PDB file of C-alpha atoms in Angstrom:
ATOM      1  CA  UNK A   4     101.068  63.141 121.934  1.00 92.00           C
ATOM      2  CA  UNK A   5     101.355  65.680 119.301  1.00 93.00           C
ATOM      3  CA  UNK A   6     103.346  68.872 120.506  1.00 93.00           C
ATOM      4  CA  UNK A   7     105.245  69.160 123.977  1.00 92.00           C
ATOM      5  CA  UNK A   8     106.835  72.826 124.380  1.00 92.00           C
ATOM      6  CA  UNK A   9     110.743  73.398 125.521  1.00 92.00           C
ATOM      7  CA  UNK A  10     109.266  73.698 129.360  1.00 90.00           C
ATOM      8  CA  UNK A  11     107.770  70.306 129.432  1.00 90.00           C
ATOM      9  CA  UNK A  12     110.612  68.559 127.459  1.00 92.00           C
ATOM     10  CA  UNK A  13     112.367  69.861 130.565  1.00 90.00           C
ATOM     11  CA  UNK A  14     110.633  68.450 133.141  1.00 88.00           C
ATOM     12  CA  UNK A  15     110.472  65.455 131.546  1.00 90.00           C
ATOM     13  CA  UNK A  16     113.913  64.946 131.535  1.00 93.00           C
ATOM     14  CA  UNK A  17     114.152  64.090 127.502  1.00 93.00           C
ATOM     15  CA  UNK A  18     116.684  65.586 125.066  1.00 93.00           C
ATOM     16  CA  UNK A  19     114.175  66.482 122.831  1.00 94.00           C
ATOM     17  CA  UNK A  20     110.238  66.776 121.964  1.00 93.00           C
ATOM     18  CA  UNK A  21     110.750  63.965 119.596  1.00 93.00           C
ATOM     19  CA  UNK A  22     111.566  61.143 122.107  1.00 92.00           C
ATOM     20  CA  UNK A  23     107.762  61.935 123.454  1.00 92.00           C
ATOM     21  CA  UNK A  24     105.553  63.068 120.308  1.00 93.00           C
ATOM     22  CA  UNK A  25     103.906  60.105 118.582  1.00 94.00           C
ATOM     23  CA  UNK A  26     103.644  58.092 121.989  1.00 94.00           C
ATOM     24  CA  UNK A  27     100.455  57.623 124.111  1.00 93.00           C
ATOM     25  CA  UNK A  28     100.726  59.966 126.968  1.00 90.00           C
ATOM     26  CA  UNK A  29      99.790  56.836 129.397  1.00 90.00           C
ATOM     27  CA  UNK A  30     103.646  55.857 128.457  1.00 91.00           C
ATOM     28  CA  UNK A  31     104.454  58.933 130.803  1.00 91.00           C
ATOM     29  CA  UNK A  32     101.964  59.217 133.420  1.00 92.00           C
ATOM     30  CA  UNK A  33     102.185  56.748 136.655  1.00 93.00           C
ATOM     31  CA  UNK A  34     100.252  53.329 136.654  1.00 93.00           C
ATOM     32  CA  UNK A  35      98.334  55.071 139.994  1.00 94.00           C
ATOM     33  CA  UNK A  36      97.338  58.260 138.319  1.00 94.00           C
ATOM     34  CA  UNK A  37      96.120  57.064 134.964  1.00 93.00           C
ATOM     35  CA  UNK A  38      92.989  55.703 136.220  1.00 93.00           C
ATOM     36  CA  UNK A  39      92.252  59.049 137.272  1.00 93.00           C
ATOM     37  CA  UNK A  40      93.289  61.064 134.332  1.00 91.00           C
ATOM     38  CA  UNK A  41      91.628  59.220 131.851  1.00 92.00           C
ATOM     39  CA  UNK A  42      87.471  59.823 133.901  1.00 93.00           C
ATOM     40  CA  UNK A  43      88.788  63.068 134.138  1.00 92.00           C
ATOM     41  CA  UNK A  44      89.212  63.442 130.290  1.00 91.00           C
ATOM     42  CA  UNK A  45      86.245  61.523 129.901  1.00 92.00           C
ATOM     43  CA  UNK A  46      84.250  64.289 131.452  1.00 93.00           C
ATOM     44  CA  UNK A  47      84.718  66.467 128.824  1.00 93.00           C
ATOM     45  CA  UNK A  48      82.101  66.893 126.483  1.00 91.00           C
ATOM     46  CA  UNK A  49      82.547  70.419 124.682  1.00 92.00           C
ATOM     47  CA  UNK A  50      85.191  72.432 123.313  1.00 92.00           C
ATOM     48  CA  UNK A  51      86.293  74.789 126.032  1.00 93.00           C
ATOM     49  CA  UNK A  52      85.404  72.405 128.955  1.00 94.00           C
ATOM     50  CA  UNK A  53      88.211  72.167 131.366  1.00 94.00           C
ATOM     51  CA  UNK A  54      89.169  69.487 134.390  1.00 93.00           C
ATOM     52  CA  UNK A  55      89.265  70.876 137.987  1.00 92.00           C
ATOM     53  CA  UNK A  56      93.190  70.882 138.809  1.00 92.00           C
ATOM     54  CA  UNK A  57      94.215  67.579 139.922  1.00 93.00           C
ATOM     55  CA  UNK A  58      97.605  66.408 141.027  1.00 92.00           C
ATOM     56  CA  UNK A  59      99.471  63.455 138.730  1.00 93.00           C
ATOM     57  CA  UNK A  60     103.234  61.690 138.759  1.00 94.00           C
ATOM     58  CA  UNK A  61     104.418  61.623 136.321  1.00 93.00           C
ATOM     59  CA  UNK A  62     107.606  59.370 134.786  1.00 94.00           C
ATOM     60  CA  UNK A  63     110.370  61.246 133.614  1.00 93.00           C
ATOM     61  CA  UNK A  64     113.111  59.811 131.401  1.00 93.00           C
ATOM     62  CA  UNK A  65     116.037  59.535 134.059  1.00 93.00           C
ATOM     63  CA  UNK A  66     113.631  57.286 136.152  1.00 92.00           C
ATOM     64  CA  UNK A  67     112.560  59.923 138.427  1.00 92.00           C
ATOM     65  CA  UNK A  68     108.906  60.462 139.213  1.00 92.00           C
ATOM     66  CA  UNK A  69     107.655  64.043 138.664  1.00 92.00           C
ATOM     67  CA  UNK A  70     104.567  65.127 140.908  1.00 92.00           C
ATOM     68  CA  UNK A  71     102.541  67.843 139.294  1.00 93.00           C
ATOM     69  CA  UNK A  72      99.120  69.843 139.365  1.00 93.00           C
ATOM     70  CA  UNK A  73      96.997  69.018 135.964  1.00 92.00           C
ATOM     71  CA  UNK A  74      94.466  70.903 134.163  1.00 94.00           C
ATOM     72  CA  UNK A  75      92.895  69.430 130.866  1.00 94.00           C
ATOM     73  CA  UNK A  76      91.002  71.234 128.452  1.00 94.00           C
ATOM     74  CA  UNK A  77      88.899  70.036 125.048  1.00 94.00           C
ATOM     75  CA  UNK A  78      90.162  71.464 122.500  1.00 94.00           C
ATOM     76  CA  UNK A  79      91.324  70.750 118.384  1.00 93.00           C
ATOM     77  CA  UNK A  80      94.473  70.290 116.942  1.00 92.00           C
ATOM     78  CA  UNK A  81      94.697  70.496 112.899  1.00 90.00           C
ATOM     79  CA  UNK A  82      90.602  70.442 112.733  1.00 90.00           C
ATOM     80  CA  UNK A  83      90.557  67.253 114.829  1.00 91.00           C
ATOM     81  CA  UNK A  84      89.191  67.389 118.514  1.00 91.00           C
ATOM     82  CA  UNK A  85      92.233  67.082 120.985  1.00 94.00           C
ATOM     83  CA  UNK A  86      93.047  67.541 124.663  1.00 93.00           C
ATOM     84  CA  UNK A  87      95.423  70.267 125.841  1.00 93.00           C
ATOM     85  CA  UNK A  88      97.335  69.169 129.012  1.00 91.00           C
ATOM     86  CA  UNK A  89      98.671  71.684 131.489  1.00 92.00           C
ATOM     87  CA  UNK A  90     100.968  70.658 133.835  1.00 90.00           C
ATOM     88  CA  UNK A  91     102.986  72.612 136.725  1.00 89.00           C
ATOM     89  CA  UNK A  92     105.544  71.163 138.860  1.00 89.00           C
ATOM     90  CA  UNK A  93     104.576  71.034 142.285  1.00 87.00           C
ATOM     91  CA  UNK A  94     107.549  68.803 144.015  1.00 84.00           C
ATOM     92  CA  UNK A  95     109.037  71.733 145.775  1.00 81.00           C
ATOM     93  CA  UNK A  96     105.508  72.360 146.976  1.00 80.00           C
ATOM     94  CA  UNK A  97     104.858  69.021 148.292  1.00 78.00           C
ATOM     95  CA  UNK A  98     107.616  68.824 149.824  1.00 75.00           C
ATOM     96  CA  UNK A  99     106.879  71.875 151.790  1.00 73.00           C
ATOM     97  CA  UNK A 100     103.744  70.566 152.517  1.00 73.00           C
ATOM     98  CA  UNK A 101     105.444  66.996 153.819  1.00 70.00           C
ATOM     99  CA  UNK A 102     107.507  69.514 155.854  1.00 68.00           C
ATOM    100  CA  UNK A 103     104.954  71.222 157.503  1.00 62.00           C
ATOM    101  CA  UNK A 104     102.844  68.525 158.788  1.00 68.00           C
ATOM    102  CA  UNK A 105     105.845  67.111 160.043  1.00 62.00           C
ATOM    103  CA  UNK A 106     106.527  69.941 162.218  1.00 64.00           C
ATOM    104  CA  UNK A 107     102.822  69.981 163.150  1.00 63.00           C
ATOM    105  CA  UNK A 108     103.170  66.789 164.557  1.00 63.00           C
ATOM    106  CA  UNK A 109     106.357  67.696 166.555  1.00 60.00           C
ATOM    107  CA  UNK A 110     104.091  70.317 168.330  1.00 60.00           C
ATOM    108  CA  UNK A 111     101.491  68.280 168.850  1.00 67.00           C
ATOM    109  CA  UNK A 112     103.900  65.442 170.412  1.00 64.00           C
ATOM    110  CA  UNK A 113     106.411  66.909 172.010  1.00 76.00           C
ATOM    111  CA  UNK A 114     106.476  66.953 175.952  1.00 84.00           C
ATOM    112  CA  UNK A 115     107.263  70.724 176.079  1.00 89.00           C
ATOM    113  CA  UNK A 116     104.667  73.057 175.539  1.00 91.00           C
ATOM    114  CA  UNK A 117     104.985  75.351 172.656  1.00 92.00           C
ATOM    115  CA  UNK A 118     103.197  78.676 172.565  1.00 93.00           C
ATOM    116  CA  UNK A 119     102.201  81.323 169.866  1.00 93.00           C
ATOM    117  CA  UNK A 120     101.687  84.918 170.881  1.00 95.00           C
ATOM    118  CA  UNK A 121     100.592  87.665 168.982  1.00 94.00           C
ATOM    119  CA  UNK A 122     102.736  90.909 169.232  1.00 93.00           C
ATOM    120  CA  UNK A 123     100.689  92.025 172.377  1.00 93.00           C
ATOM    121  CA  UNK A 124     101.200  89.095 174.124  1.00 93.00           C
ATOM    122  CA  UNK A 125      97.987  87.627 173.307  1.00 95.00           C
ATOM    123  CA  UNK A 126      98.240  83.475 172.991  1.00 95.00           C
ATOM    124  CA  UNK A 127      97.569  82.404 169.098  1.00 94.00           C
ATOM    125  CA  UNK A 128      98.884  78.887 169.429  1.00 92.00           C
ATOM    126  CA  UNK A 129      98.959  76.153 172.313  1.00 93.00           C
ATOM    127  CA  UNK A 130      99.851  72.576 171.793  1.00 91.00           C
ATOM    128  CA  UNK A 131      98.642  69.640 173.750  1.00 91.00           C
ATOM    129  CA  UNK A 132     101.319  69.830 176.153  1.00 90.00           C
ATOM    130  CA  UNK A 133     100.728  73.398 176.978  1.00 93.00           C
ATOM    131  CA  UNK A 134      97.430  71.704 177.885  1.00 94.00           C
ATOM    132  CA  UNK A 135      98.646  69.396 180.194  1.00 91.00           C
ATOM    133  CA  UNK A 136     101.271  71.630 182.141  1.00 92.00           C
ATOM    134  CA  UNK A 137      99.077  74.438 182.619  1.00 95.00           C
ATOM    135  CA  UNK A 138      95.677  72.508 183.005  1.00 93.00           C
ATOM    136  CA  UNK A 139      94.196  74.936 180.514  1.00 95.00           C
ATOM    137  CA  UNK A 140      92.383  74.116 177.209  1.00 95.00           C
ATOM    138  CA  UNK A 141      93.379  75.384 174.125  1.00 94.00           C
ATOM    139  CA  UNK A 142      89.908  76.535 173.689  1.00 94.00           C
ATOM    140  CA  UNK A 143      89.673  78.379 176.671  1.00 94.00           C
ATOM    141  CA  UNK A 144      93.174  79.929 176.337  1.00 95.00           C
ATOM    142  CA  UNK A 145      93.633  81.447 172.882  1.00 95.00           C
ATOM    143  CA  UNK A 146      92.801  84.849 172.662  1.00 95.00           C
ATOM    144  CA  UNK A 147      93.738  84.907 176.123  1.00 96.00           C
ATOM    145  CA  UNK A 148      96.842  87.579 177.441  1.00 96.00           C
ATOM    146  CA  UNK A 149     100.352  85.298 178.194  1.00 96.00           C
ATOM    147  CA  UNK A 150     100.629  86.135 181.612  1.00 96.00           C
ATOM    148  CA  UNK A 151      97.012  84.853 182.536  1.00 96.00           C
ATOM    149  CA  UNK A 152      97.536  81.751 180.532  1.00 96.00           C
ATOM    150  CA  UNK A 153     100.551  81.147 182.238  1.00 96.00           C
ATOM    151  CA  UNK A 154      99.905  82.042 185.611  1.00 95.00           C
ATOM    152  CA  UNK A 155     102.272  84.566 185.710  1.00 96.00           C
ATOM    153  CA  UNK A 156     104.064  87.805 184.672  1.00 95.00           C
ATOM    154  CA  UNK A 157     105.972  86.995 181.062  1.00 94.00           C
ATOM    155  CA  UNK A 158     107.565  89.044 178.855  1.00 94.00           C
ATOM    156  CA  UNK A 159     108.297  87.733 175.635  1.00 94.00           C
ATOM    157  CA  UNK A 160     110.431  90.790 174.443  1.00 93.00           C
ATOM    158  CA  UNK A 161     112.376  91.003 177.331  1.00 94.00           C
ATOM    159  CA  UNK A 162     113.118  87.506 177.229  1.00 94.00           C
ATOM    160  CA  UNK A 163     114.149  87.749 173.702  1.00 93.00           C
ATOM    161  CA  UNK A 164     116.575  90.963 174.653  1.00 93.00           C
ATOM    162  CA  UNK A 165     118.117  88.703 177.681  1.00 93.00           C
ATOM    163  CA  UNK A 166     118.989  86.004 175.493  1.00 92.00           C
ATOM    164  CA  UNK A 167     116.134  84.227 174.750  1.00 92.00           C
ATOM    165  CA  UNK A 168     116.070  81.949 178.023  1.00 92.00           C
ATOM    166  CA  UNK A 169     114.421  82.637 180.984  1.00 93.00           C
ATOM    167  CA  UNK A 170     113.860  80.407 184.542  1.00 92.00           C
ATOM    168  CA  UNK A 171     110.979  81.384 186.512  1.00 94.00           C
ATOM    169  CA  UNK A 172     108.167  79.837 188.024  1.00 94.00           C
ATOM    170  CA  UNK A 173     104.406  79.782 186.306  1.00 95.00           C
ATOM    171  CA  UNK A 174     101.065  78.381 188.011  1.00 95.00           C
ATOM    172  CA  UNK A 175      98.578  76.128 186.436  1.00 94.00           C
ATOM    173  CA  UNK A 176      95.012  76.960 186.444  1.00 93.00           C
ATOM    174  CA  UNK A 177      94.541  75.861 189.958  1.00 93.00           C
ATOM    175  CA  UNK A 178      97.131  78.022 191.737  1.00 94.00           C
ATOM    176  CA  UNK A 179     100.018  74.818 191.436  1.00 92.00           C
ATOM    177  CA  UNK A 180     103.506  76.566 191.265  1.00 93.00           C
ATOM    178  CA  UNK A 181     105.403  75.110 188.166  1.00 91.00           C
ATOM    179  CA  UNK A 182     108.996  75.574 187.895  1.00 90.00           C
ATOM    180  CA  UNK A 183     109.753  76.807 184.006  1.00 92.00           C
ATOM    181  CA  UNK A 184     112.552  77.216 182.218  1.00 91.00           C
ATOM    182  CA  UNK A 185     111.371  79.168 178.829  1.00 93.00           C
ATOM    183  CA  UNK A 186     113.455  79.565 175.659  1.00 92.00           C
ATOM    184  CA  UNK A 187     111.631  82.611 173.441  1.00 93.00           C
ATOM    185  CA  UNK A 188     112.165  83.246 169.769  1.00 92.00           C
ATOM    186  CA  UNK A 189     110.708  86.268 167.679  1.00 92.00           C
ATOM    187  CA  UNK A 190     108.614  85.813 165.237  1.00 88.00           C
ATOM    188  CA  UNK A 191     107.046  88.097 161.974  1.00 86.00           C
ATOM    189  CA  UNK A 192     103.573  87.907 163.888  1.00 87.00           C
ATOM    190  CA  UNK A 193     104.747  87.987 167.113  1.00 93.00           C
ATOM    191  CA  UNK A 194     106.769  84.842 169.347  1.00 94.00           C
ATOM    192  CA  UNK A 195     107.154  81.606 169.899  1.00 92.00           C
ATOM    193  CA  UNK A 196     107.320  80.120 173.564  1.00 93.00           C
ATOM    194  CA  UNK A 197     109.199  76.694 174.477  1.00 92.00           C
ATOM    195  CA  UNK A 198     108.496  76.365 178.239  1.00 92.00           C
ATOM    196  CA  UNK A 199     109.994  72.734 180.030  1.00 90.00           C
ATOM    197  CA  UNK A 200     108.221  71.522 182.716  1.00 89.00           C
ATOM    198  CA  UNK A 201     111.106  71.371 185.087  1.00 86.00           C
ATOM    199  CA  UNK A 202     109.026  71.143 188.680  1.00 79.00           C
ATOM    200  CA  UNK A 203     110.278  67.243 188.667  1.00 55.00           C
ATOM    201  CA  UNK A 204     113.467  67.906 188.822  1.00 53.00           C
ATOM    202  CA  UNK A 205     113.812  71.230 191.067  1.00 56.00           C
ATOM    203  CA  UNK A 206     111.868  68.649 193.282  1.00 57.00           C
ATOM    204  CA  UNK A 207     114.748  66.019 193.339  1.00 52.00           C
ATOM    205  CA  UNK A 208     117.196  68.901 192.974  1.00 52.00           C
ATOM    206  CA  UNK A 209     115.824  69.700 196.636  1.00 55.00           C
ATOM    207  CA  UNK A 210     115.487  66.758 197.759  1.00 53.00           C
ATOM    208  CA  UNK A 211     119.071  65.723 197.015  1.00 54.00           C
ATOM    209  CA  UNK A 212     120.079  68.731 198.973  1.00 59.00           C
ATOM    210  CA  UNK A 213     118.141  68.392 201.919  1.00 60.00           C
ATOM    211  CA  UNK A 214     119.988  64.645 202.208  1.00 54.00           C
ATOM    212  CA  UNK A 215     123.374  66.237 201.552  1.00 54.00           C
ATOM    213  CA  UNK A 216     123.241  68.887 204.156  1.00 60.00           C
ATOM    214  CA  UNK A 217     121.655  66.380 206.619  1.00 62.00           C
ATOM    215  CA  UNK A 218     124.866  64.279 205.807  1.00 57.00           C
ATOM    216  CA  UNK A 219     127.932  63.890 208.811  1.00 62.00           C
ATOM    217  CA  UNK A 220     129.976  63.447 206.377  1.00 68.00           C
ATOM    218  CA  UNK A 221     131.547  66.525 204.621  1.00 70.00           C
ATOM    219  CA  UNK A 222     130.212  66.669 200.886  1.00 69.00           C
ATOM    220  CA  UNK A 223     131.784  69.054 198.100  1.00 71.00           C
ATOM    221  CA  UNK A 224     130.862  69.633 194.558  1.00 73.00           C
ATOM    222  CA  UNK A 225     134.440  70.494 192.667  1.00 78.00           C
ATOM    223  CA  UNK A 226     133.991  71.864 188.813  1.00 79.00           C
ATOM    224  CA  UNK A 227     136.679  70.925 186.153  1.00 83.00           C
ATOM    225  CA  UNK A 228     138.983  73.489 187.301  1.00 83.00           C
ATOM    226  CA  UNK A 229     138.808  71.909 190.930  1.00 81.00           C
ATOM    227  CA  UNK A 230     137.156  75.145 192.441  1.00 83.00           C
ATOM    228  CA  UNK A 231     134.416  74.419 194.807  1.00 76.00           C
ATOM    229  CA  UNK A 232     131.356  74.987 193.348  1.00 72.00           C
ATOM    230  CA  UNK A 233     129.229  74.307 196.867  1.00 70.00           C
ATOM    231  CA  UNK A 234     129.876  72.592 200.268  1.00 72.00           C
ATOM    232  CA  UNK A 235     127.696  70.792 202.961  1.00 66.00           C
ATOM    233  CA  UNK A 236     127.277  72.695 206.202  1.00 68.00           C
ATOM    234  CA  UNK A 237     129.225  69.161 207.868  1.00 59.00           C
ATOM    235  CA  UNK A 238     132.057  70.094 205.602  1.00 52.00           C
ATOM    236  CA  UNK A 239     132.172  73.677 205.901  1.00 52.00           C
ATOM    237  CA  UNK A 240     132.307  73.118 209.756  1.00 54.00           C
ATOM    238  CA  UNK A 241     135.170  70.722 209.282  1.00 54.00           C
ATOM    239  CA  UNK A 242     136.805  73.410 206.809  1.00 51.00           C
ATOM    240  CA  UNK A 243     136.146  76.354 209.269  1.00 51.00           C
ATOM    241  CA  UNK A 244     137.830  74.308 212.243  1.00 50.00           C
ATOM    242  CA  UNK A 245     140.991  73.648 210.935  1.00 53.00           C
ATOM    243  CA  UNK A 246     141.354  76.730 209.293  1.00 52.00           C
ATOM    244  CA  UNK A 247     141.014  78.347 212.986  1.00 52.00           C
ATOM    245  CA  UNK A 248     143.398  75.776 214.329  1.00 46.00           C
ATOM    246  CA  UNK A 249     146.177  76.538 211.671  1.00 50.00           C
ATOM    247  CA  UNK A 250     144.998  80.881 212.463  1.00 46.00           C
ATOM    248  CA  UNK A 251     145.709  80.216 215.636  1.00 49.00           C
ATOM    249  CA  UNK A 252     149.119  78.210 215.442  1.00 53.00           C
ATOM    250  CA  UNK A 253     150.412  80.745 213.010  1.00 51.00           C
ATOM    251  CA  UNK A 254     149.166  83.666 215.926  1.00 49.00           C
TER     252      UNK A 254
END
């Protein structure tokens, strides 16, 4: 190496241009990207030829790996031929990009189905599990308006105006009622739909209650503050009986 500017001494982490200028510049590059930077040197043949840009780590003096984009060009340096290395830090990138995919795979895993709509309403996004709730391919549904992909009348706006969280019930492609609970967000483009699947559970929820009410027993649910919250028909009976005995003995 024979000139670093104030920029690259800073990257590198080293108090000075010194500590680098007189070294090879394999000293400072990763063992996995030198392999790579040297064929792509070696591809120069005249002055002015220049690398595609190609990312590189490399070692900065604190131990740290830097990851960067690289661009090489043939050039001279005091009348002999020389490379000229440009190099841009890119970690803030990459880690965008590491962010990214990692939300990509959230939507494509999750269980609830996420949906993108455009500021009309029209669907721009649907995940695997929108797939699966609403028996409709993402191929058949983009482009398509919300309420037909969903079976039903939905209003993202609204939803956002309420709150942002909405119950109601939506229909997959063959006419099945689904019970929904969807959460809405705004977006620049348009919104962002979480709808949960929640026809499972409004299924036991009935269930439970048909057994309840079927009950001879009396059956209360009490919240924290001990008010009653809902009562079996068996205990409301029992309730409404004594309460006309004790009407009737105050009379």
């Amino acid at each position: 190496m024979v000139y670093l500017n104030p920029a690259g001494v800073r990257w590198i982490a080293a108090e000075s241009a010194e500590q680098l200028i007189g070294h090879p510049i394999t000293e400072f590059v990763h063992a996995d990207s030198v392999p790579g930077m040297l064929a792509r040197l070696a591809t120069l043949r005249e002055l002015g030829d220049a690398t595609e840009p190609a990312e590189a780590a490399l070692l900065r003096f604190d131990g740290k790996i830097l990851d960067v984009e690289i661009i090489s060009i043939l050039t001279t340096w005091e009348g002999r031929p020389a490379h000229q290395v440009v190099f841009r830090d890119i970690t803030a990138q990459k880690a965008a990009q590491a962010t990214l995919r990692y939300q990509a795979a959230l939507v494509e895993h999750v269980s609830d189905a996420i949906i993108g709509t455009a500021a009309d309403g029209t669907v721009t996004a649907w995940n695997p599990a929108a797939e699966t709730i609403y028996q409709r391919p993402a191929e058949l549904t983009l482009g398509l308006p919300i309420a037909a992909a969903v079976g039903a009348a939905l209003d993202p706006a609204a939803i956002v105006a309420a709150g942002g969280v909405h119950n109601t019930t939506h229909h997959t492609a063959e006419g099945r009622a689904l019970a929904i609970r969807v959460s809405a967000a705004a977006m620049e483009s348009g919104y962002v739909l979480v709808c949960s699947d929640r026809t499972a559970l409004r299924r036991a929820e009935q269930h439970f209650q048909t057994v309840v009410e079927s009950l001879h027993r009396g059956v209360m649910v009490i919240d924290p503050l001990g008010r009653i919250e809902s009562a079996n028909p068996r205990r409301y009976a029992s309730w409404a009986a004594r309460r006309s005995v004790q009407l009737r003995r105050s009379g």
